[in-house]
Amino acid sequence: MTRKNFLFAFFSVIIFFCIIFITPSLTLAKIQKFDKFSVDVPSDWTVEQNDAELMLKSQSTDASVSISLNKTDGEELSDIAERLYLKFNGDDFEQDNDGDYSFNFTNVSGDDSVALITGNENYYLVFSITGFDDENAENDLQKILSTLDWDDIKNN
């Protein structure tokens, strides 16, 4: 799956947000609430949470999604995205029309990954996405990203 497909999946959340909640998906477990947000986790995925991030891992593929929510502390989203890009030795740094950022990188395990960064003036989300070259994993990713709800924090 190309990064553009990842971006399409990520940003289709905005377009299809209402449809997702009106038409529940049968392949997803119930919404799981975490400290900073909630998300539907596919039934064959495991969840690990620590103070800094939420890690979702597929048990049937090599796919994983790491989600972290942080305060901007007054830093611009563009500066945050550039700092992360440099930290992870990324390539193909891009900003989309919505002002969100993405880049490719190699994670500590040597796997090709994609980082997506979105946020507002107070908070930002970082998604680290790995192993979505399988069609089932790609479908799971779209479902995970489309059901992520961080409105309680985002609007504060």
CSV table of C-alpha atoms in Angstrom, one decimal:
chain,number,residue,atom,x,y,z
A,1,MET,CA,0.0,0.0,0.0
A,2,THR,CA,1.4,3.4,-0.9
A,3,ARG,CA,1.6,6.4,1.3
A,4,LYS,CA,-1.0,8.1,-0.8
A,5,ASN,CA,-3.4,5.3,0.0
A,6,PHE,CA,-2.6,5.7,3.7
A,7,LEU,CA,-3.3,9.4,3.4
A,8,PHE,CA,-6.5,8.7,1.5
A,9,ALA,CA,-7.7,6.4,4.3
A,10,PHE,CA,-6.7,8.9,7.0
A,11,PHE,CA,-8.4,11.9,5.5
A,12,SER,CA,-11.5,10.0,4.4
A,13,VAL,CA,-12.3,10.0,8.1
A,14,ILE,CA,-13.5,13.6,7.8
A,15,ILE,CA,-15.6,12.9,4.8
A,16,PHE,CA,-17.2,9.7,6.0
A,17,PHE,CA,-17.4,10.5,9.7
A,18,CYS,CA,-21.2,10.6,9.9
A,19,ILE,CA,-21.6,7.5,7.7
A,20,ILE,CA,-19.3,5.4,9.9
A,21,PHE,CA,-21.3,6.1,13.0
A,22,ILE,CA,-24.7,5.6,11.3
A,23,THR,CA,-23.7,2.3,9.7
A,24,PRO,CA,-21.8,0.2,12.3
A,25,SER,CA,-19.3,-2.3,11.0
A,26,LEU,CA,-19.8,-5.9,12.0
A,27,THR,CA,-16.1,-6.7,12.0
A,28,LEU,CA,-15.2,-4.3,14.7
A,29,ALA,CA,-15.4,-4.8,18.5
A,30,LYS,CA,-17.2,-2.2,20.5
A,31,ILE,CA,-15.6,1.2,21.0
A,32,GLN,CA,-12.8,1.0,23.5
A,33,LYS,CA,-12.2,4.1,25.6
A,34,PHE,CA,-8.6,5.0,26.5
A,35,ASP,CA,-7.2,7.8,28.6
A,36,LYS,CA,-7.1,10.4,25.8
A,37,PHE,CA,-9.4,9.0,23.0
A,38,SER,CA,-11.6,6.2,22.0
A,39,VAL,CA,-11.4,3.9,18.9
A,40,ASP,CA,-12.9,0.7,17.6
A,41,VAL,CA,-10.3,-2.0,17.7
A,42,PRO,CA,-10.7,-5.0,15.3
A,43,SER,CA,-11.5,-8.2,17.2
A,44,ASP,CA,-8.2,-9.9,16.2
A,45,TRP,CA,-6.0,-7.0,17.3
A,46,THR,CA,-4.3,-6.5,20.7
A,47,VAL,CA,-3.9,-3.2,22.5
A,48,GLU,CA,-1.0,-2.0,24.6
A,49,GLN,CA,-1.2,1.4,26.4
A,50,ASN,CA,1.4,3.4,28.3
A,51,ASP,CA,1.6,7.0,29.2
A,52,ALA,CA,2.9,8.1,25.9
A,53,GLU,CA,1.0,6.0,23.3
A,54,LEU,CA,-1.5,3.4,22.4
A,55,MET,CA,-0.2,0.5,20.3
A,56,LEU,CA,-2.6,-1.6,18.2
A,57,LYS,CA,-1.2,-4.8,16.7
A,58,SER,CA,-2.8,-7.3,14.4
A,59,GLN,CA,-2.6,-10.9,15.4
A,60,SER,CA,-3.2,-12.2,11.9
A,61,THR,CA,-0.7,-9.9,9.9
A,62,ASP,CA,2.4,-7.9,10.6
A,63,ALA,CA,0.4,-4.6,10.8
A,64,SER,CA,0.5,-2.2,13.7
A,65,VAL,CA,-0.6,1.3,14.5
A,66,SER,CA,0.9,3.5,17.2
A,67,ILE,CA,-1.1,6.5,18.3
A,68,SER,CA,0.2,9.2,20.5
A,69,LEU,CA,-1.5,12.4,21.6
A,70,ASN,CA,0.6,15.3,23.0
A,71,LYS,CA,0.3,18.9,23.9
A,72,THR,CA,1.9,21.3,21.4
A,73,ASP,CA,3.1,23.6,24.2
A,74,GLY,CA,2.7,26.5,21.8
A,75,GLU,CA,4.8,24.9,19.0
A,76,GLU,CA,3.4,25.1,15.5
A,77,LEU,CA,2.3,21.8,13.9
A,78,SER,CA,4.7,22.4,11.0
A,79,ASP,CA,7.6,22.6,13.4
A,80,ILE,CA,6.5,19.5,15.3
A,81,ALA,CA,6.1,17.5,12.0
A,82,GLU,CA,9.6,18.7,10.8
A,83,ARG,CA,11.2,17.8,14.2
A,84,LEU,CA,9.7,14.3,14.0
A,85,TYR,CA,10.7,13.9,10.4
A,86,LEU,CA,14.3,14.7,11.3
A,87,LYS,CA,14.2,12.6,14.4
A,88,PHE,CA,13.1,9.5,12.5
A,89,ASN,CA,15.3,10.2,9.4
A,90,GLY,CA,12.2,10.4,7.3
A,91,ASP,CA,11.8,10.8,3.6
A,92,ASP,CA,9.0,12.2,1.3
A,93,PHE,CA,7.9,14.8,3.8
A,94,GLU,CA,4.6,16.2,2.7
A,95,GLN,CA,1.8,18.5,3.8
A,96,ASP,CA,-1.6,17.9,2.5
A,97,ASN,CA,-4.4,20.4,1.7
A,98,ASP,CA,-5.8,20.1,5.3
A,99,GLY,CA,-2.5,21.1,6.9
A,100,ASP,CA,-1.6,17.6,8.1
A,101,TYR,CA,1.8,16.1,7.5
A,102,SER,CA,3.2,12.7,6.5
A,103,PHE,CA,6.5,11.1,5.8
A,104,ASN,CA,8.0,7.6,5.4
A,105,PHE,CA,10.6,6.2,7.7
A,106,THR,CA,12.2,2.9,8.8
A,107,ASN,CA,11.2,1.9,12.4
A,108,VAL,CA,13.6,0.4,15.0
A,109,SER,CA,12.7,-3.1,13.7
A,110,GLY,CA,13.8,-2.2,10.2
A,111,ASP,CA,10.2,-2.1,8.8
A,112,ASP,CA,9.0,0.5,6.3
A,113,SER,CA,6.5,2.8,8.1
A,114,VAL,CA,4.5,5.9,7.6
A,115,ALA,CA,4.0,8.7,10.1
A,116,LEU,CA,0.9,10.9,9.9
A,117,ILE,CA,0.7,14.1,12.0
A,118,THR,CA,-2.4,16.1,12.6
A,119,GLY,CA,-3.6,18.5,15.3
A,120,ASN,CA,-4.6,22.0,16.3
A,121,GLU,CA,-3.0,24.8,18.4
A,122,ASN,CA,-3.2,22.8,21.6
A,123,TYR,CA,-2.7,19.1,20.8
A,124,TYR,CA,-1.3,16.9,18.0
A,125,LEU,CA,-1.7,13.3,17.1
A,126,VAL,CA,1.0,11.1,15.6
A,127,PHE,CA,0.2,7.9,13.9
A,128,SER,CA,3.0,5.4,13.1
A,129,ILE,CA,1.7,2.9,10.7
A,130,THR,CA,3.6,-0.3,9.7
A,131,GLY,CA,2.8,-3.5,7.7
A,132,PHE,CA,-0.3,-2.6,5.8
A,133,ASP,CA,0.6,-4.3,2.5
A,134,ASP,CA,-2.1,-7.0,3.2
A,135,GLU,CA,-5.7,-6.2,2.1
A,136,ASN,CA,-7.2,-7.2,5.4
A,137,ALA,CA,-4.7,-5.1,7.3
A,138,GLU,CA,-5.5,-2.2,5.0
A,139,ASN,CA,-9.2,-2.5,5.7
A,140,ASP,CA,-8.5,-2.7,9.4
A,141,LEU,CA,-6.4,0.5,9.2
A,142,GLN,CA,-9.2,2.4,7.5
A,143,LYS,CA,-11.6,1.3,10.2
A,144,ILE,CA,-9.3,2.2,13.0
A,145,LEU,CA,-8.5,5.7,11.6
A,146,SER,CA,-12.2,6.4,10.8
A,147,THR,CA,-13.4,5.6,14.3
A,148,LEU,CA,-10.7,7.5,16.3
A,149,ASP,CA,-12.4,10.0,18.5
A,150,TRP,CA,-10.3,12.6,20.4
A,151,ASP,CA,-12.9,15.4,20.3
A,152,ASP,CA,-13.0,15.8,24.1
A,153,ILE,CA,-9.4,16.8,24.2
A,154,LYS,CA,-9.1,18.4,20.8
A,155,ASN,CA,-11.8,20.9,21.6
A,156,ASN,CA,-10.3,22.0,24.9
